[in-house]
mmCIF file of C-alpha atoms and ligand atoms in Angstrom:
data_model
loop_
_atom_site.group_PDB
_atom_site.id
_atom_site.type_symbol
_atom_site.label_atom_id
_atom_site.label_comp_id
_atom_site.label_asym_id
_atom_site.label_seq_id
_atom_site.Cartn_x
_atom_site.Cartn_y
_atom_site.Cartn_z
ATOM 1 C CA UNK A 1 -14.507 -0.295 4.218
ATOM 2 C CA UNK A 2 -15.703 -2.599 0.956
ATOM 3 C CA UNK A 3 -15.174 -0.362 -2.023
ATOM 4 C CA UNK A 4 -15.840 -3.226 -4.334
ATOM 5 C CA UNK A 5 -19.120 -2.569 -3.031
ATOM 6 C CA UNK A 6 -19.573 0.004 -5.533
ATOM 7 C CA UNK A 7 -17.830 -1.482 -8.543
ATOM 8 C CA UNK A 8 -19.828 -0.958 -11.642
ATOM 9 C CA UNK A 9 -19.578 0.543 -15.019
ATOM 10 C CA UNK A 10 -17.907 3.286 -14.404
ATOM 11 C CA UNK A 11 -14.857 1.573 -13.208
ATOM 12 C CA UNK A 12 -15.174 -0.549 -16.111
ATOM 13 C CA UNK A 13 -15.336 2.144 -18.165
ATOM 14 C CA UNK A 14 -12.362 4.034 -16.817
ATOM 15 C CA UNK A 15 -10.256 0.823 -17.988
ATOM 16 C CA UNK A 16 -11.950 0.484 -21.093
ATOM 17 C CA UNK A 17 -10.767 4.204 -22.159
ATOM 18 C CA UNK A 18 -7.079 3.232 -21.089
ATOM 19 C CA UNK A 19 -7.255 1.474 -24.588
ATOM 20 C CA UNK A 20 -9.303 2.888 -26.178
ATOM 21 C CA UNK A 21 -8.595 6.660 -25.369
ATOM 22 C CA UNK A 22 -5.140 6.393 -24.248
ATOM 23 C CA UNK A 23 -3.667 4.353 -26.389
ATOM 24 C CA UNK A 24 -3.457 0.997 -24.676
ATOM 25 C CA UNK A 25 0.068 2.375 -22.521
ATOM 26 C CA UNK A 26 -0.221 0.327 -19.472
ATOM 27 C CA UNK A 27 2.301 2.179 -17.309
ATOM 28 C CA UNK A 28 3.764 5.492 -17.237
ATOM 29 C CA UNK A 29 7.022 3.611 -16.585
ATOM 30 C CA UNK A 30 9.625 4.956 -19.288
ATOM 31 C CA UNK A 31 6.657 6.988 -21.211
ATOM 32 C CA UNK A 32 6.461 9.860 -19.185
ATOM 33 C CA UNK A 33 6.709 12.481 -22.427
ATOM 34 C CA UNK A 34 3.922 10.359 -24.191
ATOM 35 C CA UNK A 35 0.422 11.648 -23.636
ATOM 36 C CA UNK A 36 1.543 14.683 -22.390
ATOM 37 C CA UNK A 37 3.082 13.816 -18.979
ATOM 38 C CA UNK A 38 -0.767 12.684 -18.041
ATOM 39 C CA UNK A 39 -1.156 9.443 -16.234
ATOM 40 C CA UNK A 40 -4.018 7.920 -14.590
ATOM 41 C CA UNK A 41 -1.659 6.516 -11.591
ATOM 42 C CA UNK A 42 -0.610 10.616 -11.137
ATOM 43 C CA UNK A 43 -3.892 11.761 -11.490
ATOM 44 C CA UNK A 44 -5.041 9.603 -8.899
ATOM 45 C CA UNK A 45 -1.403 10.285 -6.478
ATOM 46 C CA UNK A 46 -3.045 14.029 -7.347
ATOM 47 C CA UNK A 47 -6.511 13.549 -6.343
ATOM 48 C CA UNK A 48 -5.745 11.256 -2.868
ATOM 49 C CA UNK A 49 -3.450 14.155 -2.005
ATOM 50 C CA UNK A 50 -6.233 16.692 -2.246
ATOM 51 C CA UNK A 51 -8.539 14.532 -0.662
ATOM 52 C CA UNK A 52 -6.653 13.584 2.580
ATOM 53 C CA UNK A 53 -5.062 17.055 2.337
ATOM 54 C CA UNK A 54 -1.739 16.176 2.432
ATOM 55 C CA UNK A 55 1.249 17.479 -0.317
ATOM 56 C CA UNK A 56 2.782 14.057 -1.499
ATOM 57 C CA UNK A 57 1.595 10.538 -2.547
ATOM 58 C CA UNK A 58 3.349 7.795 -4.247
ATOM 59 C CA UNK A 59 1.424 4.999 -5.511
ATOM 60 C CA UNK A 60 2.954 1.743 -5.169
ATOM 61 C CA UNK A 61 1.779 -2.061 -6.058
ATOM 62 C CA UNK A 62 -0.063 -2.684 -2.529
ATOM 63 C CA UNK A 63 0.011 -1.542 1.435
ATOM 64 C CA UNK A 64 2.441 -3.698 1.972
ATOM 65 C CA UNK A 65 4.679 -2.158 -0.501
ATOM 66 C CA UNK A 66 3.499 1.215 0.801
ATOM 67 C CA UNK A 67 5.154 0.278 4.079
ATOM 68 C CA UNK A 68 7.852 -1.098 3.222
ATOM 69 C CA UNK A 69 8.537 2.215 0.846
ATOM 70 C CA UNK A 70 7.899 4.695 3.467
ATOM 71 C CA UNK A 71 10.279 2.687 5.908
ATOM 72 C CA UNK A 72 13.209 2.999 3.103
ATOM 73 C CA UNK A 73 11.924 6.811 2.804
ATOM 74 C CA UNK A 74 12.633 7.411 6.717
ATOM 75 C CA UNK A 75 16.113 5.832 6.460
ATOM 76 C CA UNK A 76 15.288 3.146 8.656
ATOM 77 C CA UNK A 77 18.005 0.806 8.439
ATOM 78 C CA UNK A 78 19.045 -3.018 9.721
ATOM 79 C CA UNK A 79 19.290 -3.273 13.185
ATOM 80 C CA UNK A 80 16.933 -0.165 14.131
ATOM 81 C CA UNK A 81 14.005 -0.455 16.559
ATOM 82 C CA UNK A 82 10.418 -0.014 15.106
ATOM 83 C CA UNK A 83 7.861 -0.008 17.477
ATOM 84 C CA UNK A 84 4.295 -1.296 15.995
ATOM 85 C CA UNK A 85 1.154 -2.838 17.903
ATOM 86 C CA UNK A 86 -0.376 -6.477 18.627
ATOM 87 C CA UNK A 87 -3.046 -5.996 16.562
ATOM 88 C CA UNK A 88 -2.638 -5.423 12.822
ATOM 89 C CA UNK A 89 -2.570 -7.144 10.028
ATOM 90 C CA UNK A 90 0.931 -9.231 9.134
ATOM 91 C CA UNK A 91 1.843 -6.851 6.530
ATOM 92 C CA UNK A 92 2.714 -4.240 9.519
ATOM 93 C CA UNK A 93 5.892 -6.134 10.738
ATOM 94 C CA UNK A 94 6.324 -7.963 7.724
ATOM 95 C CA UNK A 95 7.549 -4.691 5.956
ATOM 96 C CA UNK A 96 9.879 -4.011 9.241
ATOM 97 C CA UNK A 97 11.318 -6.952 9.076
ATOM 98 C CA UNK A 98 11.738 -6.458 5.386
ATOM 99 C CA UNK A 99 13.947 -3.683 5.571
ATOM 100 C CA UNK A 100 16.150 -5.271 8.434
ATOM 101 C CA UNK A 101 14.569 -3.703 11.491
ATOM 102 C CA UNK A 102 13.479 -5.099 14.366
ATOM 103 C CA UNK A 103 9.671 -5.278 15.084
ATOM 104 C CA UNK A 104 9.162 -4.418 18.710
ATOM 105 C CA UNK A 105 5.513 -4.841 19.740
ATOM 106 C CA UNK A 106 2.926 -3.055 22.359
ATOM 107 C CA UNK A 107 -0.326 -3.883 23.420
ATOM 108 C CA UNK A 108 -3.395 -2.776 22.445
ATOM 109 C CA UNK A 109 -6.175 -0.939 24.422
ATOM 110 C CA UNK A 110 -10.121 -0.528 23.910
ATOM 111 C CA UNK A 111 -9.740 0.975 21.014
ATOM 112 C CA UNK A 112 -8.076 -1.683 19.528
ATOM 113 C CA UNK A 113 -5.392 -0.142 19.014
ATOM 114 C CA UNK A 114 -1.909 1.231 20.532
ATOM 115 C CA UNK A 115 -1.534 0.641 24.236
ATOM 116 C CA UNK A 116 0.225 4.305 24.606
ATOM 117 C CA UNK A 117 0.813 3.473 28.046
ATOM 118 C CA UNK A 118 2.894 0.501 26.893
ATOM 119 C CA UNK A 119 4.453 2.439 24.296
ATOM 120 C CA UNK A 120 7.017 4.514 25.983
ATOM 121 C CA UNK A 121 8.598 2.027 27.812
ATOM 122 C CA UNK A 122 9.050 0.263 24.701
ATOM 123 C CA UNK A 123 11.644 2.660 23.852
ATOM 124 C CA UNK A 124 15.305 2.074 23.912
ATOM 125 C CA UNK A 125 18.513 3.625 22.489
ATOM 126 C CA UNK A 126 17.835 1.624 18.983
ATOM 127 C CA UNK A 127 14.354 2.966 18.721
ATOM 128 C CA UNK A 128 13.955 5.032 15.212
ATOM 129 C CA UNK A 129 10.053 4.768 14.620
ATOM 130 C CA UNK A 130 6.836 4.086 15.678
ATOM 131 C CA UNK A 131 3.977 2.542 13.562
ATOM 132 C CA UNK A 132 0.639 3.374 15.022
ATOM 133 C CA UNK A 133 -2.002 1.212 13.173
ATOM 134 C CA UNK A 134 -5.454 2.660 12.540
ATOM 135 C CA UNK A 135 -7.536 -0.612 12.860
ATOM 136 C CA UNK A 136 -10.853 -0.475 11.598
ATOM 137 C CA UNK A 137 -11.211 2.904 10.471
ATOM 138 C CA UNK A 138 -10.472 4.216 13.776
ATOM 139 C CA UNK A 139 -7.927 6.670 14.756
ATOM 140 C CA UNK A 140 -4.944 5.626 17.335
ATOM 141 C CA UNK A 141 -4.471 8.438 20.301
ATOM 142 C CA UNK A 142 -2.452 10.335 17.475
ATOM 143 C CA UNK A 143 -2.343 13.049 20.216
ATOM 144 C CA UNK A 144 -0.171 11.393 22.492
ATOM 145 C CA UNK A 145 1.804 9.022 19.871
ATOM 146 C CA UNK A 146 3.050 12.681 18.351
ATOM 147 C CA UNK A 147 3.861 13.615 22.135
ATOM 148 C CA UNK A 148 5.944 10.639 23.002
ATOM 149 C CA UNK A 149 7.273 11.017 19.671
ATOM 150 C CA UNK A 150 8.667 14.381 19.176
ATOM 151 C CA UNK A 151 9.891 14.168 23.002
ATOM 152 C CA UNK A 152 12.032 10.778 22.049
ATOM 153 C CA UNK A 153 12.848 12.390 18.567
ATOM 154 C CA UNK A 154 11.077 9.619 16.954
ATOM 155 C CA UNK A 155 9.471 9.198 13.387
ATOM 156 C CA UNK A 156 6.081 8.152 12.831
ATOM 157 C CA UNK A 157 4.797 6.119 10.157
ATOM 158 C CA UNK A 158 0.868 5.766 10.561
ATOM 159 C CA UNK A 159 -0.649 2.640 8.867
ATOM 160 C CA UNK A 160 -3.616 3.706 7.403
ATOM 161 C CA UNK A 161 -4.568 1.079 5.058
ATOM 162 C CA UNK A 162 -8.253 0.344 6.938
ATOM 163 C CA UNK A 163 -8.800 4.251 7.590
ATOM 164 C CA UNK A 164 -8.981 5.772 4.429
ATOM 165 C CA UNK A 165 -10.878 9.023 5.001
ATOM 166 C CA UNK A 166 -11.159 8.612 8.589
ATOM 167 C CA UNK A 167 -9.674 11.480 10.391
ATOM 168 C CA UNK A 168 -8.472 12.737 14.375
ATOM 169 C CA UNK A 169 -9.628 15.777 15.782
ATOM 170 C CA UNK A 170 -10.363 16.953 11.675
ATOM 171 C CA UNK A 171 -7.057 15.219 10.393
ATOM 172 C CA UNK A 172 -6.902 12.680 7.777
ATOM 173 C CA UNK A 173 -5.275 9.463 8.967
ATOM 174 C CA UNK A 174 -1.552 9.114 7.584
ATOM 175 C CA UNK A 175 -1.385 12.579 7.207
ATOM 176 C CA UNK A 176 -0.732 13.477 10.867
ATOM 177 C CA UNK A 177 2.730 11.438 11.494
ATOM 178 C CA UNK A 178 5.783 11.887 9.092
ATOM 179 C CA UNK A 179 4.828 9.942 6.398
ATOM 180 C CA UNK A 180 1.555 7.377 6.233
ATOM 181 C CA UNK A 181 0.431 4.154 4.095
ATOM 182 C CA UNK A 182 -2.350 3.422 2.376
ATOM 183 C CA UNK A 183 -3.554 0.517 0.983
ATOM 184 C CA UNK A 184 -6.239 0.042 -1.943
ATOM 185 C CA UNK A 185 -6.809 -3.613 -1.755
ATOM 186 C CA UNK A 186 -9.890 -5.498 -2.391
ATOM 187 C CA UNK A 187 -11.120 -5.340 1.133
ATOM 188 C CA UNK A 188 -10.360 -1.460 1.667
ATOM 189 C CA UNK A 189 -12.675 1.552 1.355
ATOM 190 C CA UNK A 190 -11.115 2.583 -2.133
ATOM 191 C CA UNK A 191 -10.124 -0.113 -4.126
ATOM 192 C CA UNK A 192 -8.043 -0.455 -7.144
ATOM 193 C CA UNK A 193 -7.974 -4.736 -6.672
ATOM 194 C CA UNK A 194 -4.568 -4.573 -5.498
ATOM 195 C CA UNK A 195 -2.670 -1.047 -4.844
ATOM 196 C CA UNK A 196 -1.128 1.515 -2.206
ATOM 197 C CA UNK A 197 0.276 4.754 -1.570
ATOM 198 C CA UNK A 198 2.832 6.502 0.561
ATOM 199 C CA UNK A 199 1.715 9.957 1.670
ATOM 200 C CA UNK A 200 3.736 12.524 3.214
ATOM 201 C CA UNK A 201 4.113 16.485 3.507
ATOM 202 C CA UNK A 202 7.864 15.838 3.742
ATOM 203 C CA UNK A 203 9.503 16.695 -0.234
ATOM 204 C CA UNK A 204 12.862 14.721 1.073
ATOM 205 C CA UNK A 205 10.445 11.501 1.915
ATOM 206 C CA UNK A 206 8.331 11.479 -1.158
ATOM 207 C CA UNK A 207 11.189 11.981 -3.523
ATOM 208 C CA UNK A 208 13.253 9.007 -1.728
ATOM 209 C CA UNK A 209 9.671 6.690 -1.756
ATOM 210 C CA UNK A 210 9.156 7.568 -5.553
ATOM 211 C CA UNK A 211 13.271 6.794 -6.062
ATOM 212 C CA UNK A 212 13.113 3.310 -4.487
ATOM 213 C CA UNK A 213 9.820 2.265 -5.769
ATOM 214 C CA UNK A 214 10.962 2.817 -9.291
ATOM 215 C CA UNK A 215 14.880 0.661 -9.225
ATOM 216 C CA UNK A 216 16.070 3.972 -7.572
ATOM 217 C CA UNK A 217 14.749 6.374 -11.051
ATOM 218 C CA UNK A 218 15.285 10.090 -10.251
ATOM 219 C CA UNK A 219 13.154 11.228 -12.900
ATOM 220 C CA UNK A 220 15.940 13.683 -13.819
ATOM 221 C CA UNK A 221 14.633 16.012 -16.584
ATOM 222 C CA UNK A 222 18.041 16.769 -17.810
ATOM 223 C CA UNK A 223 18.443 12.849 -19.044
ATOM 224 C CA UNK A 224 16.774 10.394 -20.905
ATOM 225 C CA UNK A 225 15.080 7.173 -18.652
ATOM 226 C CA UNK A 226 18.009 5.175 -19.902
ATOM 227 C CA UNK A 227 20.580 7.572 -18.937
ATOM 228 C CA UNK A 228 18.551 8.852 -15.451
ATOM 229 C CA UNK A 229 20.985 9.431 -12.112
ATOM 230 C CA UNK A 230 20.426 7.495 -9.197
ATOM 231 C CA UNK A 231 21.533 7.762 -5.651
ATOM 232 C CA UNK A 232 19.702 4.649 -3.632
ATOM 233 C CA UNK A 233 18.945 0.956 -3.955
ATOM 234 C CA UNK A 234 15.786 0.984 -5.281
ATOM 235 C CA UNK A 235 12.795 -1.682 -5.835
ATOM 236 C CA UNK A 236 10.002 -2.195 -8.520
ATOM 237 C CA UNK A 237 6.817 -1.184 -6.911
ATOM 238 C CA UNK A 238 5.069 0.881 -9.943
ATOM 239 C CA UNK A 239 1.409 1.003 -10.085
ATOM 240 C CA UNK A 240 -0.380 0.238 -13.191
ATOM 241 C CA UNK A 241 -2.634 3.109 -15.499
ATOM 242 C CA UNK A 242 -5.405 0.308 -15.413
ATOM 243 C CA UNK A 243 -5.530 0.847 -11.063
ATOM 244 C CA UNK A 244 -5.028 4.508 -11.395
ATOM 245 C CA UNK A 245 -7.937 4.622 -13.521
ATOM 246 C CA UNK A 246 -10.032 2.387 -11.074
ATOM 247 C CA UNK A 247 -8.763 4.645 -7.970
ATOM 248 C CA UNK A 248 -9.761 7.916 -9.929
ATOM 249 C CA UNK A 249 -13.508 6.163 -10.078
ATOM 250 C CA UNK A 250 -13.356 5.020 -6.422
ATOM 251 C CA UNK A 251 -12.036 7.903 -5.118
ATOM 252 C CA UNK A 252 -15.371 9.635 -6.706
ATOM 253 C CA UNK A 253 -17.958 7.358 -5.387
ATOM 254 C CA UNK A 254 -16.088 7.389 -1.598
ATOM 255 C CA UNK A 255 -17.793 10.229 0.142
ATOM 256 C CA UNK A 256 -21.130 9.321 -0.844
ATOM 257 C CA UNK A 257 -20.208 6.054 0.535
ATOM 258 C CA UNK A 258 -18.806 6.992 3.646
ATOM 259 C CA UNK A 259 -21.975 8.758 4.312
ATOM 260 C CA UNK A 260 -23.969 6.330 3.925
ATOM 261 C CA UNK A 261 -21.685 3.958 5.838
ATOM 262 C CA UNK A 262 -21.929 6.427 9.055
ATOM 263 C CA UNK A 263 -25.641 6.734 8.488
ATOM 264 C CA UNK A 264 -26.167 2.950 8.743
ATOM 265 C CA UNK A 265 -23.789 2.488 11.695
ATOM 266 C CA UNK A 266 -26.012 5.276 13.684
ATOM 267 C CA UNK A 267 -29.169 3.251 12.924
ATOM 268 C CA UNK A 268 -27.567 0.123 14.438
ATOM 269 C CA UNK A 269 -25.692 1.808 17.169
ATOM 270 C CA UNK A 270 -29.371 3.510 18.025
ATOM 271 C CA UNK A 271 -31.086 -0.215 17.820
ATOM 272 C CA UNK A 272 -28.915 -1.890 20.257
ATOM 273 C CA UNK A 273 -28.265 0.534 22.925
ATOM 274 C CA UNK A 274 -28.909 -0.378 26.566
ATOM 275 C CA UNK A 275 -27.692 -3.927 26.062
ATOM 276 C CA UNK A 276 -25.827 -5.179 29.069
ATOM 277 C CA UNK A 277 -23.799 -7.764 28.025
ATOM 278 C CA UNK A 278 -21.732 -6.153 25.438
ATOM 279 C CA UNK A 279 -19.832 -3.226 26.099
ATOM 280 C CA UNK A 280 -18.713 -1.180 22.362
ATOM 281 C CA UNK A 281 -15.158 -0.075 21.371
ATOM 282 C CA UNK A 282 -13.722 2.686 22.343
ATOM 283 C CA UNK A 283 -12.624 5.742 19.890
ATOM 284 C CA UNK A 284 -10.181 8.223 20.071
ATOM 285 C CA UNK A 285 -12.341 9.946 18.096
ATOM 286 C CA UNK A 286 -15.884 9.051 17.246
ATOM 287 C CA UNK A 287 -17.310 11.618 14.810
ATOM 288 C CA UNK A 288 -13.687 10.537 12.691
ATOM 289 C CA UNK A 289 -14.333 7.099 12.112
ATOM 290 C CA UNK A 290 -15.427 5.425 9.278
ATOM 291 C CA UNK A 291 -18.176 3.214 10.725
ATOM 292 C CA UNK A 292 -17.158 0.179 8.471
ATOM 293 C CA UNK A 293 -17.561 -2.235 11.499
ATOM 294 C CA UNK A 294 -19.104 -2.780 14.539
ATOM 295 C CA UNK A 295 -17.087 -4.031 17.473
ATOM 296 C CA UNK A 296 -17.833 -5.170 20.937
ATOM 297 C CA UNK A 297 -16.467 -6.834 23.527
ATOM 298 C CA UNK A 298 -18.180 -9.711 25.612
ATOM 299 C CA UNK A 299 -17.554 -10.992 29.399
ATOM 300 C CA UNK A 300 -15.560 -13.819 28.563
ATOM 301 C CA UNK A 301 -13.902 -15.843 25.350
ATOM 302 C CA UNK A 302 -16.670 -18.234 25.628
ATOM 303 C CA UNK A 303 -19.631 -15.781 25.501
ATOM 304 C CA UNK A 304 -17.855 -14.436 22.485
ATOM 305 C CA UNK A 305 -17.496 -17.784 20.673
ATOM 306 C CA UNK A 306 -21.127 -18.609 21.614
ATOM 307 C CA UNK A 307 -22.235 -15.255 20.072
ATOM 308 C CA UNK A 308 -20.413 -15.791 16.840
ATOM 309 C CA UNK A 309 -22.193 -19.176 16.448
ATOM 310 C CA UNK A 310 -25.478 -17.611 16.905
ATOM 311 C CA UNK A 311 -24.570 -14.936 14.329
ATOM 312 C CA UNK A 312 -23.600 -17.333 12.099
ATOM 313 C CA UNK A 313 -27.152 -19.513 12.532
ATOM 314 C CA UNK A 314 -28.461 -16.275 11.565
ATOM 315 C CA UNK A 315 -26.285 -15.464 8.324
ATOM 316 C CA UNK A 316 -24.385 -12.760 9.655
ATOM 317 C CA UNK A 317 -20.671 -12.784 9.821
ATOM 318 C CA UNK A 318 -17.922 -11.405 11.352
ATOM 319 C CA UNK A 319 -14.944 -9.103 9.887
ATOM 320 C CA UNK A 320 -11.312 -10.420 11.037
ATOM 321 C CA UNK A 321 -12.245 -10.734 14.578
ATOM 322 C CA UNK A 322 -12.542 -14.030 15.323
ATOM 323 C CA UNK A 323 -12.586 -14.724 11.843
ATOM 324 C CA UNK A 324 -9.108 -14.102 10.511
ATOM 325 C CA UNK A 325 -7.640 -13.848 14.030
ATOM 326 C CA UNK A 326 -4.467 -15.445 13.198
ATOM 327 C CA UNK A 327 -3.782 -13.082 10.470
ATOM 328 C CA UNK A 328 -4.337 -9.596 13.230
ATOM 329 C CA UNK A 329 -2.475 -11.169 15.952
ATOM 330 C CA UNK A 330 0.942 -11.115 16.712
ATOM 331 C CA UNK A 331 1.232 -13.922 19.298
ATOM 332 C CA UNK A 332 0.637 -16.252 16.085
ATOM 333 C CA UNK A 333 3.235 -15.108 13.612
ATOM 334 C CA UNK A 334 6.119 -17.729 14.174
ATOM 335 C CA UNK A 335 6.901 -17.423 10.595
ATOM 336 C CA UNK A 336 8.117 -13.568 11.337
ATOM 337 C CA UNK A 337 9.538 -14.013 15.281
ATOM 338 C CA UNK A 338 11.207 -17.087 14.599
ATOM 339 C CA UNK A 339 13.402 -15.282 12.291
ATOM 340 C CA UNK A 340 14.412 -12.359 14.358
ATOM 341 C CA UNK A 341 16.993 -12.645 16.818
ATOM 342 C CA UNK A 342 15.814 -10.914 19.830
ATOM 343 C CA UNK A 343 12.407 -13.135 19.803
ATOM 344 C CA UNK A 344 14.291 -16.378 18.967
ATOM 345 C CA UNK A 345 14.500 -17.669 22.592
ATOM 346 C CA UNK A 346 11.231 -15.935 23.733
ATOM 347 C CA UNK A 347 7.766 -17.346 24.114
ATOM 348 C CA UNK A 348 6.083 -14.359 22.144
ATOM 349 C CA UNK A 349 2.830 -16.350 21.968
ATOM 350 C CA UNK A 350 2.753 -15.056 25.726
ATOM 351 C CA UNK A 351 3.855 -11.874 25.097
ATOM 352 C CA UNK A 352 0.827 -9.540 24.862
ATOM 353 C CA UNK A 353 -1.460 -11.132 27.321
ATOM 354 C CA UNK A 354 -3.176 -7.843 27.975
ATOM 355 C CA UNK A 355 -4.073 -7.858 23.868
ATOM 356 C CA UNK A 356 -4.948 -11.328 23.522
ATOM 357 C CA UNK A 357 -7.089 -11.446 26.664
ATOM 358 C CA UNK A 358 -9.255 -8.446 24.889
ATOM 359 C CA UNK A 359 -9.347 -10.020 21.067
ATOM 360 C CA UNK A 360 -10.696 -13.652 22.370
ATOM 361 C CA UNK A 361 -13.515 -11.783 23.726
ATOM 362 C CA UNK A 362 -13.997 -9.328 20.761
ATOM 363 C CA UNK A 363 -16.935 -9.420 17.996
ATOM 364 C CA UNK A 364 -16.402 -7.372 14.996
ATOM 365 C CA UNK A 365 -19.478 -7.278 12.237
ATOM 366 C CA UNK A 366 -18.968 -5.291 8.919
ATOM 367 C CA UNK A 367 -20.749 -2.583 8.260
ATOM 368 C CA UNK A 368 -21.852 -2.392 4.526
ATOM 369 C CA UNK A 369 -22.690 0.560 2.056
ATOM 370 C CA UNK A 370 -25.331 -1.145 0.985
ATOM 371 C CA UNK A 371 -28.222 -1.918 3.503
ATOM 372 C CA UNK A 372 -31.801 -2.104 3.210
ATOM 373 C CA UNK A 373 -33.935 -1.088 6.092
ATOM 374 C CA UNK A 374 -34.576 -5.033 6.204
ATOM 375 C CA UNK A 375 -31.158 -5.735 6.463
ATOM 376 C CA UNK A 376 -30.576 -3.049 9.380
ATOM 377 C CA UNK A 377 -33.482 -4.468 11.456
ATOM 378 C CA UNK A 378 -32.368 -8.204 11.215
ATOM 379 C CA UNK A 379 -28.908 -7.043 12.182
ATOM 380 C CA UNK A 380 -30.174 -5.192 14.960
ATOM 381 C CA UNK A 381 -32.608 -7.819 16.039
ATOM 382 C CA UNK A 382 -29.860 -10.504 16.037
ATOM 383 C CA UNK A 383 -27.910 -8.965 18.387
ATOM 384 C CA UNK A 384 -30.497 -8.091 20.611
ATOM 385 C CA UNK A 385 -31.861 -11.927 20.692
ATOM 386 C CA UNK A 386 -28.730 -13.566 20.667
ATOM 387 C CA UNK A 387 -27.421 -11.031 23.721
ATOM 388 C CA UNK A 388 -29.980 -12.621 25.864
ATOM 389 C CA UNK A 389 -29.216 -16.258 24.775
ATOM 390 C CA UNK A 390 -25.489 -16.235 26.406
HETATM 391 C C1 PLP B 401 -4.760 -4.565 4.060
HETATM 392 C C2 PLP B 401 -3.384 -3.874 5.151
HETATM 393 C C3 PLP B 401 -2.369 -3.507 4.987
HETATM 394 C C4 PLP B 401 -1.530 -4.107 3.618
HETATM 395 O O1 PLP B 401 -2.525 -3.875 2.379
HETATM 396 P P1 PLP B 401 -2.000 -4.462 1.155
HETATM 397 O O2 PLP B 401 -2.673 -3.724 -0.090
HETATM 398 O O3 PLP B 401 -3.124 -5.766 1.211
HETATM 399 O O4 PLP B 401 -0.724 -5.368 0.890
HETATM 400 C C5 PLP B 401 -1.664 -3.250 6.160
HETATM 401 N N1 PLP B 401 -1.885 -2.906 7.242
HETATM 402 C C6 PLP B 401 -3.101 -3.084 7.396
HETATM 403 C C7 PLP B 401 -3.664 -2.528 8.855
HETATM 404 C C8 PLP B 401 -4.130 -3.533 6.355
HETATM 405 O O5 PLP B 401 -5.219 -3.899 6.942
#
C-alpha cells in the first residue's frame, strides 16, 4: 500500500516545477484562464481516470472529503439510510453522519469485506445507498452487491480508499458502482500527503461533485469567476497544485510498485504454505488484489495476541489489526453512534458479534514494495517459527 516508500527526487522536482516552471500558481481556483488552462490537478484527474478506466474524476482534499462529496453528488439527504460495514476506517461512517444520513452497519465475512448475506436484511424503505469498502486492497463481493442494489433500486458508492489499482473481475475498484472514493493520504498506494478523488462514469454525479467541492461554482464559461452561476450549496475541498504534481509522479511509479508488491506477496505465500495454525483471508477476486498485506486468522483471540507479541520480538509489525483495531471497527465508535438517534438506546458495542469474533483473531502484516531477499526470508521464517509456539 505505501506509495511513500517510493518518494524521492522525482516528487521533489515536480514540486519545485510548480514554482520554477509554472509561476508559483498553487491553486487552479480562479486561475482557469492562466497557464492555458493546464493544471497539475487537472492532469492528475485525467491520468487517474485513464488508469482506472473511468470517465470522470474530481480531486478533493482527502479520502474522507471524497466520501462526503460522493454522498452529496448522489443526492443523499438527511434521514436517508446508508448501509456500510462494521470493519472500515472510521471515515466511512463519519461521512454518512456528516451529510445527515443514518449509518446502518453490516457484519463482514472472511474476505474482511461486507457480508452480503447480512446486507439484504438491513435494507428498509429509507435505504438509499450502499457503501462497500474494499479493505486492504481487495474487492468486496461486487457482483452480489450490485445485484442487490439493482433489485432494491439503491445507489452504490465504493470506498476504494485502500484499493487503488485493485480490480474485481477485471474492472478497477471504485469504477463498478455509481461512484467511487479514493484516498491519497500518506499510508495509501498512491500518495499526495493528503488528498482524495471522486470517480464516476455519470456526468451528472461528476458535475455535482465538482460544484460541491468548490463552493457550488459551476465554472460557467459565460461568466467570470466572480459572477459564476451556482445551483447547490457547496464547501471547499479543493486540492492544491503541489498535490496534483505529486500525484502525477506517484501514478507513474504505481504499476511497477504493484507488480513488485504482488511478487513479494506471492513469495511469502509460497513460503508459508501448509501451516495448520493459520487460516488465510478469503478473496472475492484473488487475482485482482494489490497484495499490500498478508492477513490470516488464528484459532482464537489469545493465540492471535500471542502471535503478535512474538512478531514484535522479531521486529515485525502489524498493519491495523490489531494495532489500530479501535479505528477500524464500528463497535468502538461511541463518538459517532452516541450522536445518531437510532443508536442512542442501543448497545452498539455488541451489535456486530460475527465481525468482532473474526477481527479479534485476525493478524494483518504489511507487505512492502521494497523487500530484500533477506527480509522476505525473515518474514517467512518468523511466521513458521511463531506458528509452532502458540
Ligand atoms: C484512508 C481511508 C479513508 C479516508 O481517507 P483520508 O484520505 O485519510 O481521509 C476512508 N476509507 C478507508 C477505508 C480508508 O482506509
